[in-house]
């Protein structure tokens, strides 16, 4: 198993290099360093010399392949360098400031979603074949058909403006942050509820029809024990795959939620950077995003092996 | 005479072509036992029929909005849908007005409206019903054209990776792992910045991020079929790889691919709203539910609350996506009972 | 013989299918006595497995249901029990083993957990005692290194080993009745014999009754004292095994026996039963075997034959033996 993990981590290196190359190429298709320099120099009409100087300080005057090698090396060593924007803030400082709100929202909504959806799916599966079951699955399809944006807008309007339970936006550090991230987390959980619950229900029902469930019942085990011990343990395998493969999706959530509720997280930082064409920041953020995703993939495989004794990692 | 001439444009021919291909494919499929059986099962499912009718209505509205012609050389082309509204004397007002209202809303001195608006008017004074109906066109293009881009890409890569294995498989797996490792929203934002705004560019951005899932599915299915007896038998008879792939494996993949595309269609329609929110959606002036919903953020904060814009756009979007989801589920149940959701 | 431990009367188990009601078990009567092995033999689709599942009330829901009938165990009708009362009996008084040892064990739980669980839920043993008993049980079912096997997962065991584990689970609470649903069908022939001998010796040792469901008359001859032949949801003939094999009465039973290869008929062509079992949604109005029967009479097409007792231990459902259907019985052209 450890050997397997090491090999997976090593395989992550070419993937990350690919991601860097991808961002690099994409960036040069969008814009040129001269544009960047003009945009970021404080002078209204910068002289060619100023532009050259700017390019030099940010390393855009080197040959493209050298730039690529230098920046990629920096990313792998977590030396993100300075922002291309006005002021040239150190990227790592900003990341240190803004990872926590993102992490809070993403992890809380991830855990809350998993618990809520799995419980709901088990309850629905318990009542399989009844009117409750068909009503619940239909409700899931209905909820799946509503856009994420509407959940955000309506969530903010009802909880924030009408009922005044939560602030409509903003963020304060420390324990107060819980107050501010409550609304985004609730929105994320509600918005993601339907599709996952429906999927988990299918996973559970697939297991319920297996032979070993009949054996368990023949032992005289109660229906709830059959469901919560025997079926749940087996259904855990596809559930793990599904939840972890949803990790990249958390970025979508964080980008939208942070932007909408004005929370100074990584998602917000990134959208700002893209709008300002701040390549250094985009590069760093995409790299971190890919890194988190790849770690998620590796964790899936490990979780898979832990949940299912038939799986041997080799 | 000029009217007729201006009808003959590529943008008018395209929807006809798409519809014709679709109908042709359906008639061909009807002759195959698997699909004939699937159609029969769908025919028995009332919910599926209702959903199909709803989807067809949306498609029809989209079609009326895609036929456009000029009245004379100097005027821009006007679509059939707009002409219908013009014929019904629906005029542009000054600003917001509530459904059925007689006066505008939000002005210190409300003006009397020129006409009557079933769903009210928006900030620029346009009839909300018309704007909502125009959104069908955009939604259908985004769902349809993106699927059209994704499918060949995913089939080509997925089938060659699954069938040939070894180096092609490694390369293709590498490519889609790289793409899958970048959170798709970042990729979409970046691509749209490169390509600039526009409906077709949105399709390209969604397509480039969306092919990975289908590709992985196709690869897995191909892998499964590659070792089946009928493929070995075909090989033993000396069939070429291309022939095996196109004549033997592809028909077996189609059910899974079609189910996946149908269920993915609704997701594509939904992502338009998210891109609109991020300000990289459909340009203003094109009908877009995303822009209408996005605009509601500010409208809800006004006093009195402007709710009709949000309501109409999200209902229109909701009904389409719901119909697509129901139909997709019915299709899956009909084609492959093993994949049944219930 | 003493009074029966299990008495099944007029059992009907039906399924709602898209093509109509499938009457899989349609009026089954039999008795199981203390300490005996009763076999129910039949082709696939005859309803024998559903009969066994009905006794446990584990018919796949919601499509399947017990329409009517009664199952008496210790003077109580099991069909009158609540779900909880029935659950308390399952695995304790009546245990069951299944055809597919490959899929009938939970793949993510160790063997130990699965055996211990059976004892825990009924409170017969807990904790360390239950774990010790699990090892003992594995020993008893002939597993050589039980200490090691308890820690293993089902996928690490062979088919025969898994079936032994299944038996260990079923017998862990010393049940009164063991229902064995095709316990050896999925196994290799050599393993089949081992498992059958094991079941027979354990049955004797524990003094339990066994209901053996099988399609294999060879197995019946080997372990069962009595035998019921099932066809199209009904029992058509019941007899002590030796008598049934020597002197079958129902045309279906005769056909079944004649279609077995035998040393006595070496060199001759095997007899084949023409046709197939009719679909359970459309049983014929008269005798269900009529269409395939070489002794078909006019009455067979329209009237379902009742049971005729040939001796205290033998009964058969066929118009040939029914004195009311007075027409002369055409003797079976003996296929042997």
mmCIF file of C-alpha atoms in Angstrom, chain C residues 9-324:
data_model
loop_
_atom_site.group_PDB
_atom_site.id
_atom_site.type_symbol
_atom_site.label_atom_id
_atom_site.label_comp_id
_atom_site.label_asym_id
_atom_site.label_seq_id
_atom_site.Cartn_x
_atom_site.Cartn_y
_atom_site.Cartn_z
ATOM 1 C CA UNK C 9 -50.581 -26.386 4.382
ATOM 2 C CA UNK C 10 -51.966 -24.989 1.172
ATOM 3 C CA UNK C 11 -49.108 -22.513 0.743
ATOM 4 C CA UNK C 12 -49.518 -19.991 -2.061
ATOM 5 C CA UNK C 13 -46.710 -17.554 -2.866
ATOM 6 C CA UNK C 14 -47.402 -15.256 -5.777
ATOM 7 C CA UNK C 15 -45.471 -12.559 -7.595
ATOM 8 C CA UNK C 16 -46.820 -9.475 -9.282
ATOM 9 C CA UNK C 17 -45.023 -9.188 -12.610
ATOM 10 C CA UNK C 18 -45.575 -6.882 -15.574
ATOM 11 C CA UNK C 19 -47.142 -9.794 -17.458
ATOM 12 C CA UNK C 20 -49.550 -10.763 -14.698
ATOM 13 C CA UNK C 21 -49.592 -12.628 -11.408
ATOM 14 C CA UNK C 22 -47.010 -15.395 -11.332
ATOM 15 C CA UNK C 23 -48.251 -18.144 -9.046
ATOM 16 C CA UNK C 24 -44.805 -19.513 -8.267
ATOM 17 C CA UNK C 25 -45.977 -21.616 -5.318
ATOM 18 C CA UNK C 26 -49.588 -22.626 -5.747
ATOM 19 C CA UNK C 27 -50.989 -24.866 -3.055
ATOM 20 C CA UNK C 28 -48.089 -26.757 -1.492
ATOM 21 C CA UNK C 29 -48.597 -29.215 1.372
ATOM 22 C CA UNK C 30 -45.934 -31.149 3.201
ATOM 23 C CA UNK C 31 -44.731 -32.113 6.643
ATOM 24 C CA UNK C 32 -41.230 -32.221 7.998
ATOM 25 C CA UNK C 33 -40.534 -34.574 10.894
ATOM 26 C CA UNK C 34 -38.058 -34.315 13.707
ATOM 27 C CA UNK C 35 -34.592 -35.428 12.689
ATOM 28 C CA UNK C 36 -35.338 -36.345 9.085
ATOM 29 C CA UNK C 37 -34.161 -35.006 5.772
ATOM 30 C CA UNK C 38 -36.892 -34.180 3.322
ATOM 31 C CA UNK C 39 -35.934 -33.297 -0.218
ATOM 32 C CA UNK C 40 -37.941 -31.147 -2.565
ATOM 33 C CA UNK C 41 -36.964 -31.961 -6.128
ATOM 34 C CA UNK C 42 -37.918 -30.094 -9.225
ATOM 35 C CA UNK C 43 -36.734 -28.360 -12.368
ATOM 36 C CA UNK C 44 -35.788 -24.705 -12.229
ATOM 37 C CA UNK C 45 -38.928 -22.611 -12.154
ATOM 38 C CA UNK C 46 -40.923 -25.248 -10.320
ATOM 39 C CA UNK C 47 -41.155 -23.034 -7.224
ATOM 40 C CA UNK C 48 -38.988 -25.098 -4.903
ATOM 41 C CA UNK C 49 -36.665 -22.256 -3.887
ATOM 42 C CA UNK C 50 -39.577 -19.903 -3.385
ATOM 43 C CA UNK C 51 -41.151 -22.513 -1.120
ATOM 44 C CA UNK C 52 -38.050 -22.456 1.077
ATOM 45 C CA UNK C 53 -37.924 -18.666 1.100
ATOM 46 C CA UNK C 54 -41.607 -18.575 1.996
ATOM 47 C CA UNK C 55 -40.903 -20.659 5.094
ATOM 48 C CA UNK C 56 -38.404 -17.999 6.176
ATOM 49 C CA UNK C 57 -40.739 -15.255 4.934
ATOM 50 C CA UNK C 58 -37.917 -13.834 2.886
ATOM 51 C CA UNK C 59 -39.740 -13.783 -0.435
ATOM 52 C CA UNK C 60 -38.331 -10.873 -2.457
ATOM 53 C CA UNK C 61 -40.591 -7.928 -1.709
ATOM 54 C CA UNK C 62 -42.549 -6.025 -2.844
ATOM 55 C CA UNK C 63 -43.222 -8.144 -5.952
ATOM 56 C CA UNK C 64 -43.598 -11.425 -4.085
ATOM 57 C CA UNK C 65 -46.034 -12.160 -1.281
ATOM 58 C CA UNK C 66 -47.578 -15.131 0.497
ATOM 59 C CA UNK C 67 -51.138 -15.134 -0.745
ATOM 60 C CA UNK C 68 -52.549 -17.741 1.606
ATOM 61 C CA UNK C 69 -51.788 -20.938 3.479
ATOM 62 C CA UNK C 70 -50.264 -21.771 6.806
ATOM 63 C CA UNK C 71 -46.892 -22.884 8.104
ATOM 64 C CA UNK C 72 -47.140 -24.570 11.498
ATOM 65 C CA UNK C 73 -44.036 -24.720 13.614
ATOM 66 C CA UNK C 74 -44.371 -25.790 17.254
ATOM 67 C CA UNK C 75 -48.138 -25.403 16.987
ATOM 68 C CA UNK C 76 -47.884 -21.797 15.867
ATOM 69 C CA UNK C 77 -48.701 -20.551 12.417
ATOM 70 C CA UNK C 78 -45.582 -18.668 11.313
ATOM 71 C CA UNK C 79 -47.685 -16.554 8.984
ATOM 72 C CA UNK C 80 -49.552 -15.136 11.992
ATOM 73 C CA UNK C 81 -46.350 -13.950 13.662
ATOM 74 C CA UNK C 82 -45.292 -10.331 13.596
ATOM 75 C CA UNK C 83 -42.173 -9.377 11.677
ATOM 76 C CA UNK C 84 -40.233 -9.115 14.959
ATOM 77 C CA UNK C 85 -41.395 -12.519 16.218
ATOM 78 C CA UNK C 86 -40.481 -14.076 12.903
ATOM 79 C CA UNK C 87 -37.088 -12.381 13.030
ATOM 80 C CA UNK C 88 -36.426 -13.968 16.398
ATOM 81 C CA UNK C 89 -37.037 -17.388 14.854
ATOM 82 C CA UNK C 90 -34.905 -16.826 11.762
ATOM 83 C CA UNK C 91 -31.400 -18.077 12.183
ATOM 84 C CA UNK C 92 -32.222 -19.433 15.629
ATOM 85 C CA UNK C 93 -34.964 -22.055 15.189
ATOM 86 C CA UNK C 94 -34.937 -22.131 11.405
ATOM 87 C CA UNK C 95 -31.717 -21.485 9.534
ATOM 88 C CA UNK C 96 -31.042 -21.394 5.829
ATOM 89 C CA UNK C 97 -28.113 -21.846 3.480
ATOM 90 C CA UNK C 98 -28.119 -20.721 -0.113
ATOM 91 C CA UNK C 99 -27.034 -21.777 -3.540
ATOM 92 C CA UNK C 100 -24.430 -19.135 -4.262
ATOM 93 C CA UNK C 101 -21.618 -19.271 -1.731
ATOM 94 C CA UNK C 102 -19.717 -16.733 -3.827
ATOM 95 C CA UNK C 103 -22.203 -13.931 -3.263
ATOM 96 C CA UNK C 104 -24.087 -15.011 -0.179
ATOM 97 C CA UNK C 105 -21.431 -13.835 2.255
ATOM 98 C CA UNK C 106 -20.904 -10.154 2.927
ATOM 99 C CA UNK C 107 -17.682 -9.260 1.091
ATOM 100 C CA UNK C 108 -16.555 -6.520 3.474
ATOM 101 C CA UNK C 109 -16.923 -8.347 6.794
ATOM 102 C CA UNK C 110 -14.555 -10.982 8.144
ATOM 103 C CA UNK C 111 -15.739 -14.548 8.542
ATOM 104 C CA UNK C 112 -15.586 -14.155 12.301
ATOM 105 C CA UNK C 113 -17.826 -11.097 12.320
ATOM 106 C CA UNK C 114 -20.406 -12.869 10.195
ATOM 107 C CA UNK C 115 -20.563 -15.946 12.403
ATOM 108 C CA UNK C 116 -20.467 -14.016 15.670
ATOM 109 C CA UNK C 117 -23.240 -11.732 14.454
ATOM 110 C CA UNK C 118 -25.633 -14.662 14.066
ATOM 111 C CA UNK C 119 -25.109 -15.585 17.715
ATOM 112 C CA UNK C 120 -25.151 -12.008 18.959
ATOM 113 C CA UNK C 121 -28.492 -11.028 17.508
ATOM 114 C CA UNK C 122 -30.156 -13.989 19.196
ATOM 115 C CA UNK C 123 -28.222 -13.596 22.409
ATOM 116 C CA UNK C 124 -26.959 -17.173 22.367
ATOM 117 C CA UNK C 125 -23.374 -16.056 22.838
ATOM 118 C CA UNK C 126 -21.534 -12.774 23.028
ATOM 119 C CA UNK C 127 -18.031 -11.373 23.120
ATOM 120 C CA UNK C 128 -15.135 -13.748 23.612
ATOM 121 C CA UNK C 129 -17.433 -16.717 24.035
ATOM 122 C CA UNK C 130 -19.033 -16.064 20.668
ATOM 123 C CA UNK C 131 -15.634 -15.730 19.042
ATOM 124 C CA UNK C 132 -14.526 -19.006 20.557
ATOM 125 C CA UNK C 133 -17.698 -20.661 19.347
ATOM 126 C CA UNK C 134 -17.112 -19.290 15.878
ATOM 127 C CA UNK C 135 -13.777 -21.100 15.776
ATOM 128 C CA UNK C 136 -15.436 -24.255 17.114
ATOM 129 C CA UNK C 137 -18.109 -24.063 14.462
ATOM 130 C CA UNK C 138 -15.537 -23.709 11.704
ATOM 131 C CA UNK C 139 -13.765 -26.734 13.130
ATOM 132 C CA UNK C 140 -17.021 -28.606 13.118
ATOM 133 C CA UNK C 141 -17.731 -27.875 9.470
ATOM 134 C CA UNK C 142 -14.352 -29.294 8.580
ATOM 135 C CA UNK C 143 -12.212 -26.215 8.107
ATOM 136 C CA UNK C 144 -8.670 -27.136 8.964
ATOM 137 C CA UNK C 145 -7.172 -23.883 10.157
ATOM 138 C CA UNK C 146 -10.132 -22.110 11.750
ATOM 139 C CA UNK C 147 -7.936 -19.686 13.690
ATOM 140 C CA UNK C 148 -6.692 -18.282 10.443
ATOM 141 C CA UNK C 149 -9.926 -18.449 8.500
ATOM 142 C CA UNK C 150 -11.902 -16.391 11.027
ATOM 143 C CA UNK C 151 -9.725 -13.408 10.233
ATOM 144 C CA UNK C 152 -10.140 -13.791 6.487
ATOM 145 C CA UNK C 153 -12.594 -12.179 4.123
ATOM 146 C CA UNK C 154 -14.913 -14.263 1.944
ATOM 147 C CA UNK C 155 -13.063 -13.471 -1.280
ATOM 148 C CA UNK C 156 -9.957 -15.148 0.122
ATOM 149 C CA UNK C 157 -11.743 -18.492 0.423
ATOM 150 C CA UNK C 158 -12.642 -21.109 -2.163
ATOM 151 C CA UNK C 159 -16.257 -21.897 -3.052
ATOM 152 C CA UNK C 160 -16.329 -25.012 -0.909
ATOM 153 C CA UNK C 161 -14.804 -23.177 2.038
ATOM 154 C CA UNK C 162 -17.357 -20.419 1.704
ATOM 155 C CA UNK C 163 -20.190 -22.907 1.717
ATOM 156 C CA UNK C 164 -18.706 -24.420 4.859
ATOM 157 C CA UNK C 165 -18.659 -20.959 6.416
ATOM 158 C CA UNK C 166 -22.287 -20.528 5.394
ATOM 159 C CA UNK C 167 -23.112 -23.792 7.124
ATOM 160 C CA UNK C 168 -21.192 -22.690 10.203
ATOM 161 C CA UNK C 169 -23.230 -19.476 10.303
ATOM 162 C CA UNK C 170 -26.498 -21.348 9.863
ATOM 163 C CA UNK C 171 -25.728 -23.931 12.538
ATOM 164 C CA UNK C 172 -24.175 -21.554 15.064
ATOM 165 C CA UNK C 173 -27.439 -21.329 17.010
ATOM 166 C CA UNK C 174 -28.267 -25.061 16.881
ATOM 167 C CA UNK C 175 -31.383 -24.613 14.783
ATOM 168 C CA UNK C 176 -34.265 -27.097 14.807
ATOM 169 C CA UNK C 177 -34.682 -26.890 11.070
ATOM 170 C CA UNK C 178 -32.131 -26.273 8.345
ATOM 171 C CA UNK C 179 -33.338 -25.170 4.927
ATOM 172 C CA UNK C 180 -30.689 -25.978 2.345
ATOM 173 C CA UNK C 181 -31.452 -24.333 -0.994
ATOM 174 C CA UNK C 182 -29.349 -26.103 -3.630
ATOM 175 C CA UNK C 183 -26.344 -26.057 -1.284
ATOM 176 C CA UNK C 184 -23.991 -27.796 -3.699
ATOM 177 C CA UNK C 185 -25.155 -26.700 -7.142
ATOM 178 C CA UNK C 186 -22.477 -24.057 -7.574
ATOM 179 C CA UNK C 187 -19.642 -26.291 -6.383
ATOM 180 C CA UNK C 188 -17.245 -28.712 -8.068
ATOM 181 C CA UNK C 189 -18.410 -32.309 -8.100
ATOM 182 C CA UNK C 190 -15.743 -33.501 -5.643
ATOM 183 C CA UNK C 191 -16.573 -30.702 -3.236
ATOM 184 C CA UNK C 192 -20.292 -31.412 -3.630
ATOM 185 C CA UNK C 193 -19.902 -34.860 -2.111
ATOM 186 C CA UNK C 194 -17.874 -33.520 0.810
ATOM 187 C CA UNK C 195 -20.446 -30.866 1.614
ATOM 188 C CA UNK C 196 -23.330 -33.351 1.385
ATOM 189 C CA UNK C 197 -21.615 -35.803 3.710
ATOM 190 C CA UNK C 198 -20.854 -32.967 6.082
ATOM 191 C CA UNK C 199 -24.499 -31.847 6.092
ATOM 192 C CA UNK C 200 -25.690 -35.393 6.674
ATOM 193 C CA UNK C 201 -23.314 -36.032 9.566
ATOM 194 C CA UNK C 202 -24.011 -32.661 11.197
ATOM 195 C CA UNK C 203 -27.712 -33.279 10.915
ATOM 196 C CA UNK C 204 -27.377 -36.578 12.718
ATOM 197 C CA UNK C 205 -25.108 -35.076 15.338
ATOM 198 C CA UNK C 206 -27.333 -32.090 16.074
ATOM 199 C CA UNK C 207 -30.610 -33.962 15.633
ATOM 200 C CA UNK C 208 -32.091 -31.285 13.458
ATOM 201 C CA UNK C 209 -34.486 -31.604 10.569
ATOM 202 C CA UNK C 210 -33.367 -30.658 7.119
ATOM 203 C CA UNK C 211 -35.319 -29.521 4.116
ATOM 204 C CA UNK C 212 -33.123 -29.986 1.074
ATOM 205 C CA UNK C 213 -34.045 -28.147 -2.096
ATOM 206 C CA UNK C 214 -32.405 -29.598 -5.180
ATOM 207 C CA UNK C 215 -32.844 -30.457 -8.822
ATOM 208 C CA UNK C 216 -30.430 -33.369 -8.569
ATOM 209 C CA UNK C 217 -31.965 -36.775 -7.895
ATOM 210 C CA UNK C 218 -28.484 -38.139 -7.187
ATOM 211 C CA UNK C 219 -28.242 -35.874 -4.160
ATOM 212 C CA UNK C 220 -31.691 -36.916 -3.023
ATOM 213 C CA UNK C 221 -30.709 -40.572 -3.094
ATOM 214 C CA UNK C 222 -27.616 -39.802 -1.095
ATOM 215 C CA UNK C 223 -29.053 -37.866 1.834
ATOM 216 C CA UNK C 224 -32.846 -37.642 1.928
ATOM 217 C CA UNK C 225 -35.152 -40.090 3.665
ATOM 218 C CA UNK C 226 -38.250 -38.720 2.050
ATOM 219 C CA UNK C 227 -38.791 -36.799 -1.113
ATOM 220 C CA UNK C 228 -41.362 -34.458 -2.607
ATOM 221 C CA UNK C 229 -41.400 -33.895 -6.357
ATOM 222 C CA UNK C 230 -42.481 -30.422 -7.306
ATOM 223 C CA UNK C 231 -43.792 -29.345 -10.662
ATOM 224 C CA UNK C 232 -45.230 -25.973 -11.662
ATOM 225 C CA UNK C 233 -45.762 -24.692 -8.144
ATOM 226 C CA UNK C 234 -47.290 -27.858 -6.748
ATOM 227 C CA UNK C 235 -46.120 -31.091 -5.198
ATOM 228 C CA UNK C 236 -47.060 -33.878 -7.583
ATOM 229 C CA UNK C 237 -45.642 -36.823 -5.711
ATOM 230 C CA UNK C 238 -44.407 -37.558 -2.205
ATOM 231 C CA UNK C 239 -42.739 -40.786 -1.135
ATOM 232 C CA UNK C 240 -39.873 -42.278 0.869
ATOM 233 C CA UNK C 241 -36.792 -41.801 -1.294
ATOM 234 C CA UNK C 242 -36.056 -45.481 -1.835
ATOM 235 C CA UNK C 243 -39.601 -46.187 -2.952
ATOM 236 C CA UNK C 244 -39.708 -43.159 -5.165
ATOM 237 C CA UNK C 245 -36.541 -44.130 -6.953
ATOM 238 C CA UNK C 246 -37.549 -47.749 -7.290
ATOM 239 C CA UNK C 247 -41.133 -47.274 -8.179
ATOM 240 C CA UNK C 248 -42.084 -43.776 -9.325
ATOM 241 C CA UNK C 249 -45.788 -43.234 -9.830
ATOM 242 C CA UNK C 250 -46.379 -39.801 -11.339
ATOM 243 C CA UNK C 251 -45.578 -39.611 -15.058
ATOM 244 C CA UNK C 252 -43.396 -36.582 -14.365
ATOM 245 C CA UNK C 253 -41.333 -38.424 -11.756
ATOM 246 C CA UNK C 254 -40.988 -41.377 -14.092
ATOM 247 C CA UNK C 255 -39.818 -39.051 -16.826
ATOM 248 C CA UNK C 256 -37.313 -37.398 -14.490
ATOM 249 C CA UNK C 257 -35.871 -40.722 -13.433
ATOM 250 C CA UNK C 258 -35.814 -42.084 -16.946
ATOM 251 C CA UNK C 259 -33.878 -39.092 -18.148
ATOM 252 C CA UNK C 260 -31.053 -39.846 -15.697
ATOM 253 C CA UNK C 261 -28.131 -41.806 -17.030
ATOM 254 C CA UNK C 262 -27.976 -45.166 -15.316
ATOM 255 C CA UNK C 263 -25.759 -48.193 -15.390
ATOM 256 C CA UNK C 264 -28.703 -50.495 -15.997
ATOM 257 C CA UNK C 265 -29.595 -48.741 -19.226
ATOM 258 C CA UNK C 266 -26.075 -48.468 -20.547
ATOM 259 C CA UNK C 267 -25.874 -48.061 -24.300
ATOM 260 C CA UNK C 268 -29.480 -46.968 -24.664
ATOM 261 C CA UNK C 269 -30.565 -43.511 -25.649
ATOM 262 C CA UNK C 270 -31.580 -41.294 -22.747
ATOM 263 C CA UNK C 271 -35.227 -40.472 -22.343
ATOM 264 C CA UNK C 272 -36.058 -36.793 -22.702
ATOM 265 C CA UNK C 273 -39.038 -34.992 -21.288
ATOM 266 C CA UNK C 274 -40.592 -33.134 -24.197
ATOM 267 C CA UNK C 275 -41.444 -29.450 -23.818
ATOM 268 C CA UNK C 276 -40.811 -27.002 -21.014
ATOM 269 C CA UNK C 277 -42.503 -25.902 -17.804
ATOM 270 C CA UNK C 278 -45.282 -23.460 -18.723
ATOM 271 C CA UNK C 279 -44.793 -19.860 -17.550
ATOM 272 C CA UNK C 280 -46.057 -19.339 -13.975
ATOM 273 C CA UNK C 281 -48.326 -16.487 -15.059
ATOM 274 C CA UNK C 282 -50.361 -18.857 -17.225
ATOM 275 C CA UNK C 283 -50.665 -22.257 -15.640
ATOM 276 C CA UNK C 284 -52.933 -24.544 -17.659
ATOM 277 C CA UNK C 285 -56.455 -25.008 -16.348
ATOM 278 C CA UNK C 286 -56.187 -28.756 -15.869
ATOM 279 C CA UNK C 287 -53.165 -30.801 -14.879
ATOM 280 C CA UNK C 288 -50.079 -28.665 -15.256
ATOM 281 C CA UNK C 289 -48.073 -31.540 -16.645
ATOM 282 C CA UNK C 290 -50.735 -32.527 -19.167
ATOM 283 C CA UNK C 291 -49.017 -30.984 -22.185
ATOM 284 C CA UNK C 292 -45.822 -32.935 -21.626
ATOM 285 C CA UNK C 293 -47.428 -36.093 -20.280
ATOM 286 C CA UNK C 294 -47.170 -39.329 -22.277
ATOM 287 C CA UNK C 295 -50.252 -40.671 -20.448
ATOM 288 C CA UNK C 296 -52.474 -37.702 -21.208
ATOM 289 C CA UNK C 297 -56.197 -38.370 -20.945
ATOM 290 C CA UNK C 298 -59.136 -36.138 -21.843
ATOM 291 C CA UNK C 299 -59.803 -35.253 -18.219
ATOM 292 C CA UNK C 300 -56.218 -34.004 -17.720
ATOM 293 C CA UNK C 301 -56.775 -30.982 -19.929
ATOM 294 C CA UNK C 302 -59.637 -29.597 -17.888
ATOM 295 C CA UNK C 303 -59.465 -30.895 -14.337
ATOM 296 C CA UNK C 304 -56.610 -30.350 -11.900
ATOM 297 C CA UNK C 305 -55.994 -33.723 -10.234
ATOM 298 C CA UNK C 306 -56.408 -33.961 -6.463
ATOM 299 C CA UNK C 307 -54.095 -35.834 -4.125
ATOM 300 C CA UNK C 308 -54.441 -39.578 -3.942
ATOM 301 C CA UNK C 309 -52.947 -41.386 -0.958
ATOM 302 C CA UNK C 310 -51.352 -44.598 -2.162
ATOM 303 C CA UNK C 311 -50.071 -45.609 1.277
ATOM 304 C CA UNK C 312 -49.643 -43.723 4.584
ATOM 305 C CA UNK C 313 -46.369 -42.315 3.310
ATOM 306 C CA UNK C 314 -47.114 -41.976 -0.349
ATOM 307 C CA UNK C 315 -49.332 -39.597 -2.216
ATOM 308 C CA UNK C 316 -49.535 -38.574 -5.813
ATOM 309 C CA UNK C 317 -51.518 -35.981 -7.741
ATOM 310 C CA UNK C 318 -52.464 -37.622 -11.013
ATOM 311 C CA UNK C 319 -55.672 -38.714 -12.638
ATOM 312 C CA UNK C 320 -54.141 -42.113 -13.312
ATOM 313 C CA UNK C 321 -54.508 -42.977 -9.645
ATOM 314 C CA UNK C 322 -57.727 -41.165 -9.015
ATOM 315 C CA UNK C 323 -60.559 -43.687 -8.804
ATOM 316 C CA UNK C 324 -63.054 -40.959 -9.706
#
